[in-house]
Short mmCIF file of C-alpha atoms in Angstrom, two decimals:
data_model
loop_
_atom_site.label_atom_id
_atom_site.label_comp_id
_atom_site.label_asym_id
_atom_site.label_seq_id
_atom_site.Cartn_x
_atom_site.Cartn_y
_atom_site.Cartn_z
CA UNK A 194 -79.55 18.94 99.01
CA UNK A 195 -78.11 18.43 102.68
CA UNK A 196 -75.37 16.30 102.23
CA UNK A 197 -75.80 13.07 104.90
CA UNK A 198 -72.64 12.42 107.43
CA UNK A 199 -71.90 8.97 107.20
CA UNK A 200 -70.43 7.43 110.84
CA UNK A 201 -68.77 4.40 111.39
CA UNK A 202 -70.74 0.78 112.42
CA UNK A 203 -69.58 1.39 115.85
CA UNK A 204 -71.06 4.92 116.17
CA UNK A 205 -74.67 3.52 115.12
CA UNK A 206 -74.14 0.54 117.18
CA UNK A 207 -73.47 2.72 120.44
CA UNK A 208 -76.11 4.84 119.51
CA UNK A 209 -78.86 2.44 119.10
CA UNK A 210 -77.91 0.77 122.01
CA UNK A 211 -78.37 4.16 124.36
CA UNK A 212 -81.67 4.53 122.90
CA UNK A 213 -82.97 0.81 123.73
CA UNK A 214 -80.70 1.87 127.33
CA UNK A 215 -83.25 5.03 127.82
CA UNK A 216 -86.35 3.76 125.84
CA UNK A 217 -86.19 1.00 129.25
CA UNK A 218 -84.42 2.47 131.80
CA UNK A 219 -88.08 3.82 133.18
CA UNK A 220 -89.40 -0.02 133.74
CA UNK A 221 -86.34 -1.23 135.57
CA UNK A 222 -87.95 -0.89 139.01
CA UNK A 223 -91.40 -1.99 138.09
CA UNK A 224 -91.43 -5.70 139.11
CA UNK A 225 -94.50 -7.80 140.24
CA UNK A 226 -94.58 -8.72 143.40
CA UNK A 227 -93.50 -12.24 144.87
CA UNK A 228 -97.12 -13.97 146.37
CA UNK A 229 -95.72 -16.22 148.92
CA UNK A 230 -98.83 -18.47 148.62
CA UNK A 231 -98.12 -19.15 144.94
CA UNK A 232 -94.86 -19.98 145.52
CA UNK A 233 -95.50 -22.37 147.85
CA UNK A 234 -98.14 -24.28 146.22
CA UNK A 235 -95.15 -24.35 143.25
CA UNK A 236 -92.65 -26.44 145.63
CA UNK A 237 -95.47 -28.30 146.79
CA UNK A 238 -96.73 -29.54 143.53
CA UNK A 239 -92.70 -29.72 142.76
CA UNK A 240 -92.54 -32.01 146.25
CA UNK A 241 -95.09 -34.04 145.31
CA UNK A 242 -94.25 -34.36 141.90
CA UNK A 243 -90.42 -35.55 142.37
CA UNK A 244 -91.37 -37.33 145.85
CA UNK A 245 -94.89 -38.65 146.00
CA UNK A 246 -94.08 -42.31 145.85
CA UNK A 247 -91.76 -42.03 148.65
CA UNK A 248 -94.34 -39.93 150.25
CA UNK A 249 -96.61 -42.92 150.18
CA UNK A 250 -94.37 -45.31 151.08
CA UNK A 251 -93.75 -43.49 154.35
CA UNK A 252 -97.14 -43.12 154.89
CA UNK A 253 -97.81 -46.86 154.60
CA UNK A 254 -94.82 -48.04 157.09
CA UNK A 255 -96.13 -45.11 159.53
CA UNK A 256 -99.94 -46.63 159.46
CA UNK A 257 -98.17 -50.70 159.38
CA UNK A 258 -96.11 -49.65 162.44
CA UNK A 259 -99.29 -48.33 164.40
CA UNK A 260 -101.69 -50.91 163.36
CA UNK A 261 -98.61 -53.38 165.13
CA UNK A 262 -98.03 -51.36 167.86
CA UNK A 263 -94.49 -50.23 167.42
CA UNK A 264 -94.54 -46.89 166.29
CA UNK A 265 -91.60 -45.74 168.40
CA UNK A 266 -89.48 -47.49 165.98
CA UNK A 267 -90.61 -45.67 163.11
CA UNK A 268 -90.73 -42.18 162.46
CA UNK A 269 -92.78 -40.94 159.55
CA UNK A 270 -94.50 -38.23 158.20
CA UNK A 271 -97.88 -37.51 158.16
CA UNK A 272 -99.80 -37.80 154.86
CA UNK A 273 -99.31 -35.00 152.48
CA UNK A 274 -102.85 -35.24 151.47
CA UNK A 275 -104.07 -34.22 155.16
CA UNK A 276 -103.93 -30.67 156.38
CA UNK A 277 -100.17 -30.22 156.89
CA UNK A 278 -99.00 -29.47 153.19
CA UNK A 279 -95.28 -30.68 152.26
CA UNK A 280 -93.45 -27.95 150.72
CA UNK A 281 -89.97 -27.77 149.55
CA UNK A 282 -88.44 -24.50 151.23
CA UNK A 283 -84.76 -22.65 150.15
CA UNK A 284 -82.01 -22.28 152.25
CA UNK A 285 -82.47 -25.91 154.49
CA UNK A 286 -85.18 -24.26 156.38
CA UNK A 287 -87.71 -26.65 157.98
CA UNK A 288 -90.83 -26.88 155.76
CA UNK A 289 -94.18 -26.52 156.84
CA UNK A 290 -94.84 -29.61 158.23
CA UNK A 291 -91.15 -29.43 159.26
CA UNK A 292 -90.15 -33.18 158.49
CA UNK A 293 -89.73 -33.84 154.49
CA UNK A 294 -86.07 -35.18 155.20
CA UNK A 295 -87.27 -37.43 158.26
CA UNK A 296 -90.02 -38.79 155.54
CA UNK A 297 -87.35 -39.29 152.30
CA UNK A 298 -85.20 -40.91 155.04
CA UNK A 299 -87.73 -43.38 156.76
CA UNK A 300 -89.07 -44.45 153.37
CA UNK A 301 -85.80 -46.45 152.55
CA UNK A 302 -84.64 -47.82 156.45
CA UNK A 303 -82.68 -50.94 156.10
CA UNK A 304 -84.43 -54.33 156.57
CA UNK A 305 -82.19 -54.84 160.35
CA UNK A 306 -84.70 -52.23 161.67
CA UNK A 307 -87.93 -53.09 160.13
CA UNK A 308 -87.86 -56.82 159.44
CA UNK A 309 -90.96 -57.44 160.90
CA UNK A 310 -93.09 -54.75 158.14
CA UNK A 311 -94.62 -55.07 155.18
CA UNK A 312 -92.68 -52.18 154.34
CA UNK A 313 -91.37 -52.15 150.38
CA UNK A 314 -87.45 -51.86 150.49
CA UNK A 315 -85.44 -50.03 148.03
CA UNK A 316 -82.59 -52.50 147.44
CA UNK A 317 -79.12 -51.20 146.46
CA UNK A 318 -78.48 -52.14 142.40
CA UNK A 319 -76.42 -54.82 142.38
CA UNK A 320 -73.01 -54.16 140.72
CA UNK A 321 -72.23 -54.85 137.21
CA UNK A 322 -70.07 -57.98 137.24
CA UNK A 323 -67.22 -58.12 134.38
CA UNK A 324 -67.43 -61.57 132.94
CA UNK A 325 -63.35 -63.39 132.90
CA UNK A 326 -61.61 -63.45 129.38
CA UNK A 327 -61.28 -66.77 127.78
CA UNK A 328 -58.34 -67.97 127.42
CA UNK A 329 -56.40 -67.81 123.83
CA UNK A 330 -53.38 -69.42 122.73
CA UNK A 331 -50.50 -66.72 122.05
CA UNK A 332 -49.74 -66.26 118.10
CA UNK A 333 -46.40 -66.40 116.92
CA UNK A 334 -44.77 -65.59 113.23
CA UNK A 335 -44.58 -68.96 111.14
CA UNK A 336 -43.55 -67.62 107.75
CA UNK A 337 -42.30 -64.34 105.60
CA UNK A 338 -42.97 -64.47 101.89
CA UNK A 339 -40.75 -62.25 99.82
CA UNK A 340 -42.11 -61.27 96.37
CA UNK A 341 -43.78 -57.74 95.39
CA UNK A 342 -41.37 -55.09 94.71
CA UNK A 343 -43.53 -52.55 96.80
CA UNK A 344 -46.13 -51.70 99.68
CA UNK A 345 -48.29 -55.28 99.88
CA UNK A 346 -51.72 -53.17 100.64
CA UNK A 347 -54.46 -56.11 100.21
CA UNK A 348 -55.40 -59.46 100.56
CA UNK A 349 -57.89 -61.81 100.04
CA UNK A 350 -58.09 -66.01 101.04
CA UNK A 351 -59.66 -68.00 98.38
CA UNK A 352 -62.95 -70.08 99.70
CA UNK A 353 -61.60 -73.42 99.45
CA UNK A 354 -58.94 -72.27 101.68
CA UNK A 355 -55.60 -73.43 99.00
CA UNK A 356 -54.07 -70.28 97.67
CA UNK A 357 -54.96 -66.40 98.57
CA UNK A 358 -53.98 -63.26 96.32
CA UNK A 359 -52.27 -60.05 97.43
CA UNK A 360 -52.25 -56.82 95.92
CA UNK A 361 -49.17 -54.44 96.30
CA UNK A 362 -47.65 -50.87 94.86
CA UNK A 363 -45.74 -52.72 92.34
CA UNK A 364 -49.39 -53.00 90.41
CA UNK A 365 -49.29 -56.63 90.39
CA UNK A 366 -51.56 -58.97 92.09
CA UNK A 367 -49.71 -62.45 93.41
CA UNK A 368 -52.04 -65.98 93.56
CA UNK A 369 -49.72 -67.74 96.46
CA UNK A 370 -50.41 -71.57 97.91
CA UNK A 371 -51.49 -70.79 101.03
CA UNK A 372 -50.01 -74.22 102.16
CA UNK A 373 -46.36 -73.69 100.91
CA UNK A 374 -45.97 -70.09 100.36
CA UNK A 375 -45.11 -70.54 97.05
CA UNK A 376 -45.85 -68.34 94.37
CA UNK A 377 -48.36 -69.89 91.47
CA UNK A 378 -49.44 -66.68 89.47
CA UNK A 379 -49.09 -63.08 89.02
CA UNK A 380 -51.50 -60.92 86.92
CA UNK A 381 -50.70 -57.94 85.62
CA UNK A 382 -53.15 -55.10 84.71
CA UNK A 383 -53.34 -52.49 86.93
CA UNK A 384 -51.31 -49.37 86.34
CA UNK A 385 -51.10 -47.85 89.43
CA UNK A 386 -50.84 -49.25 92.83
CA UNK A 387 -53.95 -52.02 93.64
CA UNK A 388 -55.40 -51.38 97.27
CA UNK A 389 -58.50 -54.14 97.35
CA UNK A 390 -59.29 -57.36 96.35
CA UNK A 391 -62.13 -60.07 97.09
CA UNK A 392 -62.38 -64.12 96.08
CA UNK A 393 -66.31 -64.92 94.78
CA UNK A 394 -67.36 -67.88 96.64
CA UNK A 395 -69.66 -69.02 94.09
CA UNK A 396 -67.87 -67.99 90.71
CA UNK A 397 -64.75 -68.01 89.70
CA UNK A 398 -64.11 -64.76 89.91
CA UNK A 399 -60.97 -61.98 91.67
CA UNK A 400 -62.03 -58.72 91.89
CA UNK A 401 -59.66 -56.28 92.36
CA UNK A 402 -59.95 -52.17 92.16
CA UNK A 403 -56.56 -49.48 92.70
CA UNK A 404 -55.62 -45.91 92.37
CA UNK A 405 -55.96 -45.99 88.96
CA UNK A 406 -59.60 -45.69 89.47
CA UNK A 407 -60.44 -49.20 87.75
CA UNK A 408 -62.38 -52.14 89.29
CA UNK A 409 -61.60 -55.16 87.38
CA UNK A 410 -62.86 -58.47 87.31
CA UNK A 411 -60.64 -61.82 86.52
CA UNK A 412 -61.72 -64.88 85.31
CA UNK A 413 -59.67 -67.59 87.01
CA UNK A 414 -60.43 -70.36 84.81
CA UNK A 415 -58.62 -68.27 82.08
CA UNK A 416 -56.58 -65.43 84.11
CA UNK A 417 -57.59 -62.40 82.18
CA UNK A 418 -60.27 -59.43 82.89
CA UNK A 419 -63.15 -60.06 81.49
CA UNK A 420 -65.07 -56.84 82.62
CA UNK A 421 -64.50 -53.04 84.48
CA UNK A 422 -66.69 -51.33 86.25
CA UNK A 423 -66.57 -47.63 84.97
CA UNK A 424 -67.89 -44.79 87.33
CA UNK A 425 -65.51 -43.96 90.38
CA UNK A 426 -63.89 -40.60 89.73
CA UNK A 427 -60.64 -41.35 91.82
CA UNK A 428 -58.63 -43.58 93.73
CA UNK A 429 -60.73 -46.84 94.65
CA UNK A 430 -59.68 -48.14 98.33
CA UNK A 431 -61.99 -50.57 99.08
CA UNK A 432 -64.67 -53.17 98.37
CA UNK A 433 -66.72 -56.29 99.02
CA UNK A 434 -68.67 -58.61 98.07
CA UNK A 435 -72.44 -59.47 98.91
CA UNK A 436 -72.39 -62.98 100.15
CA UNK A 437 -76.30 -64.22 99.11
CA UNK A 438 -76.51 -61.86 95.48
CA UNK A 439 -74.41 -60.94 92.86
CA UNK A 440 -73.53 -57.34 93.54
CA UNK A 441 -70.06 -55.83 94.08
CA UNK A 442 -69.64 -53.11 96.22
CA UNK A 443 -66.61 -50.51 96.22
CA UNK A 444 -65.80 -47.32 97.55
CA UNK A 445 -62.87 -45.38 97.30
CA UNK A 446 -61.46 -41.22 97.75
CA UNK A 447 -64.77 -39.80 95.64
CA UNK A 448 -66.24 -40.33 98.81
CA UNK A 449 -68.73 -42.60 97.48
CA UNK A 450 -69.70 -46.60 97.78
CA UNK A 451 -71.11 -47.46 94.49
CA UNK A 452 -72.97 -50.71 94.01
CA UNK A 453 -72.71 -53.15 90.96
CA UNK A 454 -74.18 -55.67 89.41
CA UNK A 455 -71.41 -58.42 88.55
CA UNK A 456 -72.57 -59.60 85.69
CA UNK A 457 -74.22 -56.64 83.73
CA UNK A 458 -71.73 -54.26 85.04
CA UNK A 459 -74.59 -51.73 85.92
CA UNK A 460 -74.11 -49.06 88.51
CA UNK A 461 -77.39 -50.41 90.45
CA UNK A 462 -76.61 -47.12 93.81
CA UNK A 463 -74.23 -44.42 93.96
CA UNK A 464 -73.86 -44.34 98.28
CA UNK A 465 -73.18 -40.99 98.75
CA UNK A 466 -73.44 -38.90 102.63
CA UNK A 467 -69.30 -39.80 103.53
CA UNK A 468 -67.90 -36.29 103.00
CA UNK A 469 -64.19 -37.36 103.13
CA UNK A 470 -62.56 -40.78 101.76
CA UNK A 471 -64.74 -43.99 102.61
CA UNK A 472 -61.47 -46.52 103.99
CA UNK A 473 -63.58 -49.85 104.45
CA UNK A 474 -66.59 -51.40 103.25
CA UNK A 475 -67.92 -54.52 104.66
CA UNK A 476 -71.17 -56.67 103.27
CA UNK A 477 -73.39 -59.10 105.38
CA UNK A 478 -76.75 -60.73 104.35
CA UNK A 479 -79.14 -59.31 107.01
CA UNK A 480 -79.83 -55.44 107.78
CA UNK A 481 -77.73 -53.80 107.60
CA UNK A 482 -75.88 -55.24 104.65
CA UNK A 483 -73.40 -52.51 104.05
CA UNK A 484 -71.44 -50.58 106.56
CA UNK A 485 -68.92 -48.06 105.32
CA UNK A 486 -66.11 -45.77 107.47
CA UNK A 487 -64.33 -43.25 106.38
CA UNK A 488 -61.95 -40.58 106.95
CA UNK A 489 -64.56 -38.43 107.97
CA UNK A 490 -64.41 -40.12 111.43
CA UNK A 491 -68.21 -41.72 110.49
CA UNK A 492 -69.20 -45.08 110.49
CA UNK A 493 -72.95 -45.42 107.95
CA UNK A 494 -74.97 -48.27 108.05
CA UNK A 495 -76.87 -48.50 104.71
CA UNK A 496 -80.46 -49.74 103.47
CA UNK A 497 -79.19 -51.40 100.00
CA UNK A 498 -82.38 -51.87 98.81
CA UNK A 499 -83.56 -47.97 99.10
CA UNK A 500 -79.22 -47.00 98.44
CA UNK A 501 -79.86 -44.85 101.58
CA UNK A 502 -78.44 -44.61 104.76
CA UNK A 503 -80.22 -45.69 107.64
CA UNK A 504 -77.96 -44.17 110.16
CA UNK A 505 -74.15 -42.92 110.87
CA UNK A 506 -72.43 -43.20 113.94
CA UNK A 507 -70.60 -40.47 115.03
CA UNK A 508 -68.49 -41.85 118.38
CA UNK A 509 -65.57 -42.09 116.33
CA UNK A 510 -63.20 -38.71 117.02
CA UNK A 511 -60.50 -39.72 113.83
CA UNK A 512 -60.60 -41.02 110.69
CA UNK A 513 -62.42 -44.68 110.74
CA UNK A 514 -59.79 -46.80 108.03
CA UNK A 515 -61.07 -50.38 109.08
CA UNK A 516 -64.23 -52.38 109.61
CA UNK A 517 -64.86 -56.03 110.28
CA UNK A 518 -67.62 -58.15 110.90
CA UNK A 519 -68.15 -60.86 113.22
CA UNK A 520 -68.43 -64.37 111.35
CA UNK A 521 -71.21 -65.54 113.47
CA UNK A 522 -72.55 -62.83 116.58
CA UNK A 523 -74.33 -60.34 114.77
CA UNK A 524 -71.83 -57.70 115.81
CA UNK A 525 -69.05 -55.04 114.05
CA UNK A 526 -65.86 -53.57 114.53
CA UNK A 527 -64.34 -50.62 113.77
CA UNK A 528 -61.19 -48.74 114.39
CA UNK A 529 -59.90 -45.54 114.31
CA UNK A 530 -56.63 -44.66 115.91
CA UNK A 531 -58.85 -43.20 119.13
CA UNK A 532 -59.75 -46.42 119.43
CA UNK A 533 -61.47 -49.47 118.62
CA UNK A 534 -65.51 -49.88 119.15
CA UNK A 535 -67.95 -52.95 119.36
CA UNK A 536 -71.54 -52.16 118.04
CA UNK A 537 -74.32 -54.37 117.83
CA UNK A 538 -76.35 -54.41 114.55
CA UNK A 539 -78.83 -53.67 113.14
CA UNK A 540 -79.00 -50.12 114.75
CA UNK A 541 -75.50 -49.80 115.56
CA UNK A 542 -76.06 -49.68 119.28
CA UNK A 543 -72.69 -49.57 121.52
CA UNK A 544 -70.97 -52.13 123.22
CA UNK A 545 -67.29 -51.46 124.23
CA UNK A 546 -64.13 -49.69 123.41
CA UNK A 547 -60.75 -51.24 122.86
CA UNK A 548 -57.90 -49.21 124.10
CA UNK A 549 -54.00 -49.54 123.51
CA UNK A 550 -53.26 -48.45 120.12
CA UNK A 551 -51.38 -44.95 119.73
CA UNK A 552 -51.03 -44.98 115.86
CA UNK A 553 -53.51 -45.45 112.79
CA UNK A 554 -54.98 -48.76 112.75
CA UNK A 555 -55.06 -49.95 109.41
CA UNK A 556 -56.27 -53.72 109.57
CA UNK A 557 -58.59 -55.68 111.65
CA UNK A 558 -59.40 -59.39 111.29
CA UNK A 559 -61.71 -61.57 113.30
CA UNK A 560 -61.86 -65.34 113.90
CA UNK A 561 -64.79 -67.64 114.99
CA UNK A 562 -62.57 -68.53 118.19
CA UNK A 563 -63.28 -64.59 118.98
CA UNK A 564 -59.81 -63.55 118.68
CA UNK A 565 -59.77 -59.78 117.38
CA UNK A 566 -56.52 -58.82 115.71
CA UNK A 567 -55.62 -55.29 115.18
CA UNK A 568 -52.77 -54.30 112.97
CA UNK A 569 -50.86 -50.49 113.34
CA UNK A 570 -49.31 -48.23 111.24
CA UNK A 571 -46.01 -48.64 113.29
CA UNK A 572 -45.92 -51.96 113.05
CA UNK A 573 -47.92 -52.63 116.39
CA UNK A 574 -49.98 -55.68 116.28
CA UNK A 575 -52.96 -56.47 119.21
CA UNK A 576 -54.67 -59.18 120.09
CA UNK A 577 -57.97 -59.20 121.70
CA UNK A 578 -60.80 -61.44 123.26
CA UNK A 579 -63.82 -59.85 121.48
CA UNK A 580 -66.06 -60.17 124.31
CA UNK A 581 -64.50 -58.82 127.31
CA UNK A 582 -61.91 -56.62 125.42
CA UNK A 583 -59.04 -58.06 126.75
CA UNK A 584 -55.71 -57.19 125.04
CA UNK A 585 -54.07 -61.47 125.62
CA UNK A 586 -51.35 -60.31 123.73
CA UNK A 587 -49.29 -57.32 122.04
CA UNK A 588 -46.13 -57.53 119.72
CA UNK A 589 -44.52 -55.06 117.34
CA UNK A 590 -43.91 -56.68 113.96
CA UNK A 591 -40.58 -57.75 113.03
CA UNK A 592 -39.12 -56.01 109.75
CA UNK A 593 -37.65 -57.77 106.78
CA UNK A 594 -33.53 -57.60 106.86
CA UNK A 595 -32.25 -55.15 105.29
CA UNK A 596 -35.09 -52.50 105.85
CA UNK A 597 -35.24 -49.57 107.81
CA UNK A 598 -37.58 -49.32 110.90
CA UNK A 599 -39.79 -46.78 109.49
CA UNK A 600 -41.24 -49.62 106.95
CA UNK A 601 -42.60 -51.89 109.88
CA UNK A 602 -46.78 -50.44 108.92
CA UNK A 603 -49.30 -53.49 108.44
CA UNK A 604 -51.51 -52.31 106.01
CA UNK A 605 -54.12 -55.43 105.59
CA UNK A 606 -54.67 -58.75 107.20
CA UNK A 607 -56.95 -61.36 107.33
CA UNK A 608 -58.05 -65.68 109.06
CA UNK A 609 -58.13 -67.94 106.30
CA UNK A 610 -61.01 -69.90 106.01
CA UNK A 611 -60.07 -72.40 109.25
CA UNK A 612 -59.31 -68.93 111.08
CA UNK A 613 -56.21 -70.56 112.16
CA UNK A 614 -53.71 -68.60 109.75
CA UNK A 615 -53.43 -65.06 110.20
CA UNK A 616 -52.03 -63.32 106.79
CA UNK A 617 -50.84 -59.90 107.42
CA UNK A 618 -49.59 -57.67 104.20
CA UNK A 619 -46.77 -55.06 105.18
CA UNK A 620 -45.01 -51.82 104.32
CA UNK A 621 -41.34 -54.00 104.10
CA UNK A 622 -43.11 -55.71 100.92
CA UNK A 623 -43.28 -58.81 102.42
CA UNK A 624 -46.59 -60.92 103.57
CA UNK A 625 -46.16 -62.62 106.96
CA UNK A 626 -48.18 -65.40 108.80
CA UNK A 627 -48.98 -66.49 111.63
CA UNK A 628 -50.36 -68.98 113.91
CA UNK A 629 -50.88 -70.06 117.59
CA UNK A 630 -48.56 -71.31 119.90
CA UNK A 631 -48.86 -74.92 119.90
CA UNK A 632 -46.80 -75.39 123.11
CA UNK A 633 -48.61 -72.62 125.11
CA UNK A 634 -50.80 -73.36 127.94
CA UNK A 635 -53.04 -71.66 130.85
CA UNK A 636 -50.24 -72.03 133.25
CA UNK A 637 -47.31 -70.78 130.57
CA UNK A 638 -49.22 -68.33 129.37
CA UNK A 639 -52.05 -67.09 132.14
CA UNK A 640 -54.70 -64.20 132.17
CA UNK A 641 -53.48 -61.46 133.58
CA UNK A 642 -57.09 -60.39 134.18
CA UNK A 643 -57.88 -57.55 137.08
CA UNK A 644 -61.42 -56.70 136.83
CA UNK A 645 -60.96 -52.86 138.97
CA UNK A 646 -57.97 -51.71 136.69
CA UNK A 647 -60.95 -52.90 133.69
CA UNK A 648 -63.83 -51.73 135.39
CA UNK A 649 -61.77 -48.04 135.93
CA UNK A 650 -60.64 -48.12 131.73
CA UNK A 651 -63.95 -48.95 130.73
CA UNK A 652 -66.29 -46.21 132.69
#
C-alpha cells in the first residue's frame, strides 16, 4: 500500500482556499447590470416612504397659499402623486423634480411667516424640566454603642419600635433598648459569624441565619430556638420576611433564595438562576414579592407563587450587595459600587442613577420622608432625596477610639419604625445612630441645587 503524506492544518487550509480562489476567479467580472429605472423607483418608494407626510403637508400649505392668494410667500413642491416623481438622488444632486429639500423645508416654516394658514406646525418638544429637591434636615451622630467583640454585620428594629437586635462576628446576637442604648439580652447559638436577622411583626419570633449555614428561629417569649431550617449548602447572607404570609425567605453564597414555611419548616421553592452569591433579598406583598441581587451584578424579580423568575435586570456592571424597598411608592433600590439605580415595579422599568460612591456599597435604608441613605465600605455615608437624586448631604463615618482607619466599613443599617433613627452596624464593632439636625434650617442649611450640572450627570 502507498503510504499517505500527512501535511500540516495550514498546508490544507492554503490549499483549499486556492481551489475556492480558482473554482471563482472566472465569475468575478460577471455582474448584472445597474437599471437606472429600478433604482429610481427604489429611492422613490424610499422618499415616499420616510417623507410622505411631510410631502403632504407641503402640498396642503402650497394649495392654502393659492386658494388665499399669497403664493409668493410660500414655496412648495408640487405633489408627488402628479407627473414629476420625487426621488432621492446620491451625491446632493438635484432630484428629478429638483426641489425635495425646498419641500422638507417649507413643510415646517415657523408660525412668524405663515400665521395667517391653516398650515399644521411641527412644534419644537418642549424640554424636560428637572423638578427642585425637597428640602431635608442634615443628620448628625447621636449615639455609639460599644458591645460585640467583632464586625456588627446585621440589624433588625423590632415592630413596636422599643428595642432592635444586631448580629456581629463574635456569633452573638444583642436585643438593645432602642431608647437608651442599653443592652437587655444576648443569645448565643450561632457558631460562626451571624450576617442576617428579621423581627416577625405578627409573632414573636427573631430569625436569624450566619456562615455556619443555619437559619434559626427564636422564640422571644422564652429566648431559645425553637426550629432550623435545614437546606442551604453554605454561608447564608441574607433574608426576609413576607409581610401578609408566613414564609421566610433566605439566600446566601449557594447562590440560591430558598423559601420556607415558618411554621412547618418546609422548603416550599429553591430560587435558583443567580450564578454567583445572592447579597440581598427583599419581600413586598404585591408582584413582585421577592427581588434578589447578587454578586453576579443581577438584580431578579421573582413570581413566588410559580418559584420562577419573571425577569433579571442586567444594568448593574458590579456585584449588586444591597436592595431596599420603598415603604410606600411602589419603587426599589439597588446598589452596586457603579452606582445606585431607581426602578419602578412590577417590571423593573428604570428611573435614575445615583452617583458619588467610589467603594462597595454595603447598606441602604429608606424612610417615608424619602431620605435614601447609602452606607460604604470606607466608611462613606450619602444621603439622598429619592426623587430627584440629590446627594443633601455626604460624611465619612467617624471610627471608634482606639481603632485604626481601615475599620471605618458600614456593613448594615436601617429607620426604625418612626424613620427618624438611623441605626448603622460597623466594621469598629460598634453600632452608631443617628438623627436630624434639630437646629438646621433652609437658610443654614440650603439646596445647593443646579439643574445643568444635573441635567449633564444624568444624560
Amino acid at each position: 500500500m502507498e503510504e499517505v503524506q500527512r501535511h500540516s492544518v495550514h498546508t490544507l487550509v492554503f490549499r483549499s482556499l486556492k481551489r475556492t480562489h480558482d473554482f471563482f476567479v472566472a465569475n468575478q467580472a460577471l455582474l448584472p447590470e445597474i437599471d437606472d429605472q429600478l433604482e429610481r423607483m427604489k429611492y422613490s418608494i424610499k422618499a415616499r416612504d420616510s417623507y410622505g407626510l411631510i410631502f403632504d403637508r407641503a402640498a396642503k400649505a402650497k394649495n392654502s397659499a393659492v386658494r388665499r392668494g399669497d403664493i409668493g410667500r410660500i414655496d412648495v413642491t408640487p405633489n408627488p402623486t402628479q407627473d414629476h416623481m420625487l426621488a432621492i438622488t446620491a451625491g446632493g444632486e438635484e432630484d428629478q423634480s429638483g426641489n425635495t429639500q425646498t419641500a422638507l423645508m417649507s413643510a415646517t416654516i415657523p408660525s412668524t411667516q405663515s400665521s395667517n394658514s391653516n398650515t399644521v406646525q411641527i412644534l419644537p418638544k418642549k424640554a424636560p424640566t428637572i423638578p427642585k429637591p425637597k428640602w431635608h434636615a442634615p443628620w448628625k451622630l447621636c449615639r455609639v454603642i460599644s458591645g460585640h467583640l467583632g464586625w456588627v454585620r446585621c440589624v433588625a428594629v423590632e415592630p413596636g419600635n422599643e428595642w432592635f437586635a444586631t448580629g456581629a462576628a463574635d456569633r452573638v446576637i444583642k436585643i438593645w433598648d432602642l431608647a437608651s442604648g442599653k443592652l437587655k439580652l444576648s443569645l448565643t447559638g450561632h457558631v460562626s459569624t451571624v450576617r442576617g436577622l428579621c423581627v416577625s411583626p405578627r409573632h414573636p419570633y427573631l430569625f436569624s441565619c450566619g456562615e455556619d449555614r443555619q437559619v434559626k428561629c427564636w422564640d422571644l417569649e422564652y429566648n431559645k430556638v425553637i426550629r432550623h431550617y435545614h437546606g442551604h449548602l453554605s454561608a447564608v447572607y441574607t433574608m426576609a420576611l413576607h409581610p401578609t404570609i408566613d414564609v421566610l425567605i433566605t439566600a446566601g453564597r449557594d447562590s440560591t433564595a430558598r423559601v420556607w414555611d415558618m411554621r412547618t419548616k418546609a422548603n416550599i421553592h429553591t430560587l435558583g438562576g443567580h450564578t454567583n452569591t445572592v447579597a440581598s433579598v427583599v419581600c413586598q406583598a404585591v408582584n413582585p414579592q421577592v427581588i434578589t441581587g447578587s454578586h453576579d451584578s443581577t438584580v431578579r424579580l421573582w413570581d413566588l407563587a410559580a418559584g420562577k423568575s419573571m425577569s433579571t435586570l442586567t444594568n448593574h456592571k458590579k456585584s449588586v450587595r444591597s436592595i431596599v424597598l420603598h415603604p410606600s411608592l411602589y419603587m426599589f433600590a439597588s446598589a452596586s459600587p457603579d452606582n445606585i439605580k431607581q426602578w419602578r415595579c412590577p417590571e423593573g422599568n428604570f428611573i435614575q442613577n445615583l452617583n458619588g460612591h467610589n467603594s462597595l456599597v454595603n447598606a441602604m435604608a429608606v424612610n417615608p420622608e424619602g431620605v435614601l441613605v447609602s452606607g460604604g465600605d470606607n466608611g462613606t455615608m450619602f444621603f439622598w432625596d429619592w426623587r430627584t437624586g440629590y446627594n443633601f448631604q455626604r460624611f465619612q463615618a467617624a471610627v471608634q477610639p482606639g481603632s485604626m482607619d481601615s475599620e471605618a466599613g458600614i456593613f448594615a443599617m436601617t429607620f426604625d419604625m418612626s424613620g427618624s433613627r438611623l441605626i448603622t452596624t460597623e466594621a469598629d464593632k460598634t453600632i452608631k445612630i443617628y438623627k436630624e439636625d434639630d437646629e438646621a434650617s433652609e437658610e443654614s442649611h440650603p439646596v445647593n441645587w443646579r439643574p445643568e450640572i444635573i441635567k449633564r450627570r444624568k444624560y
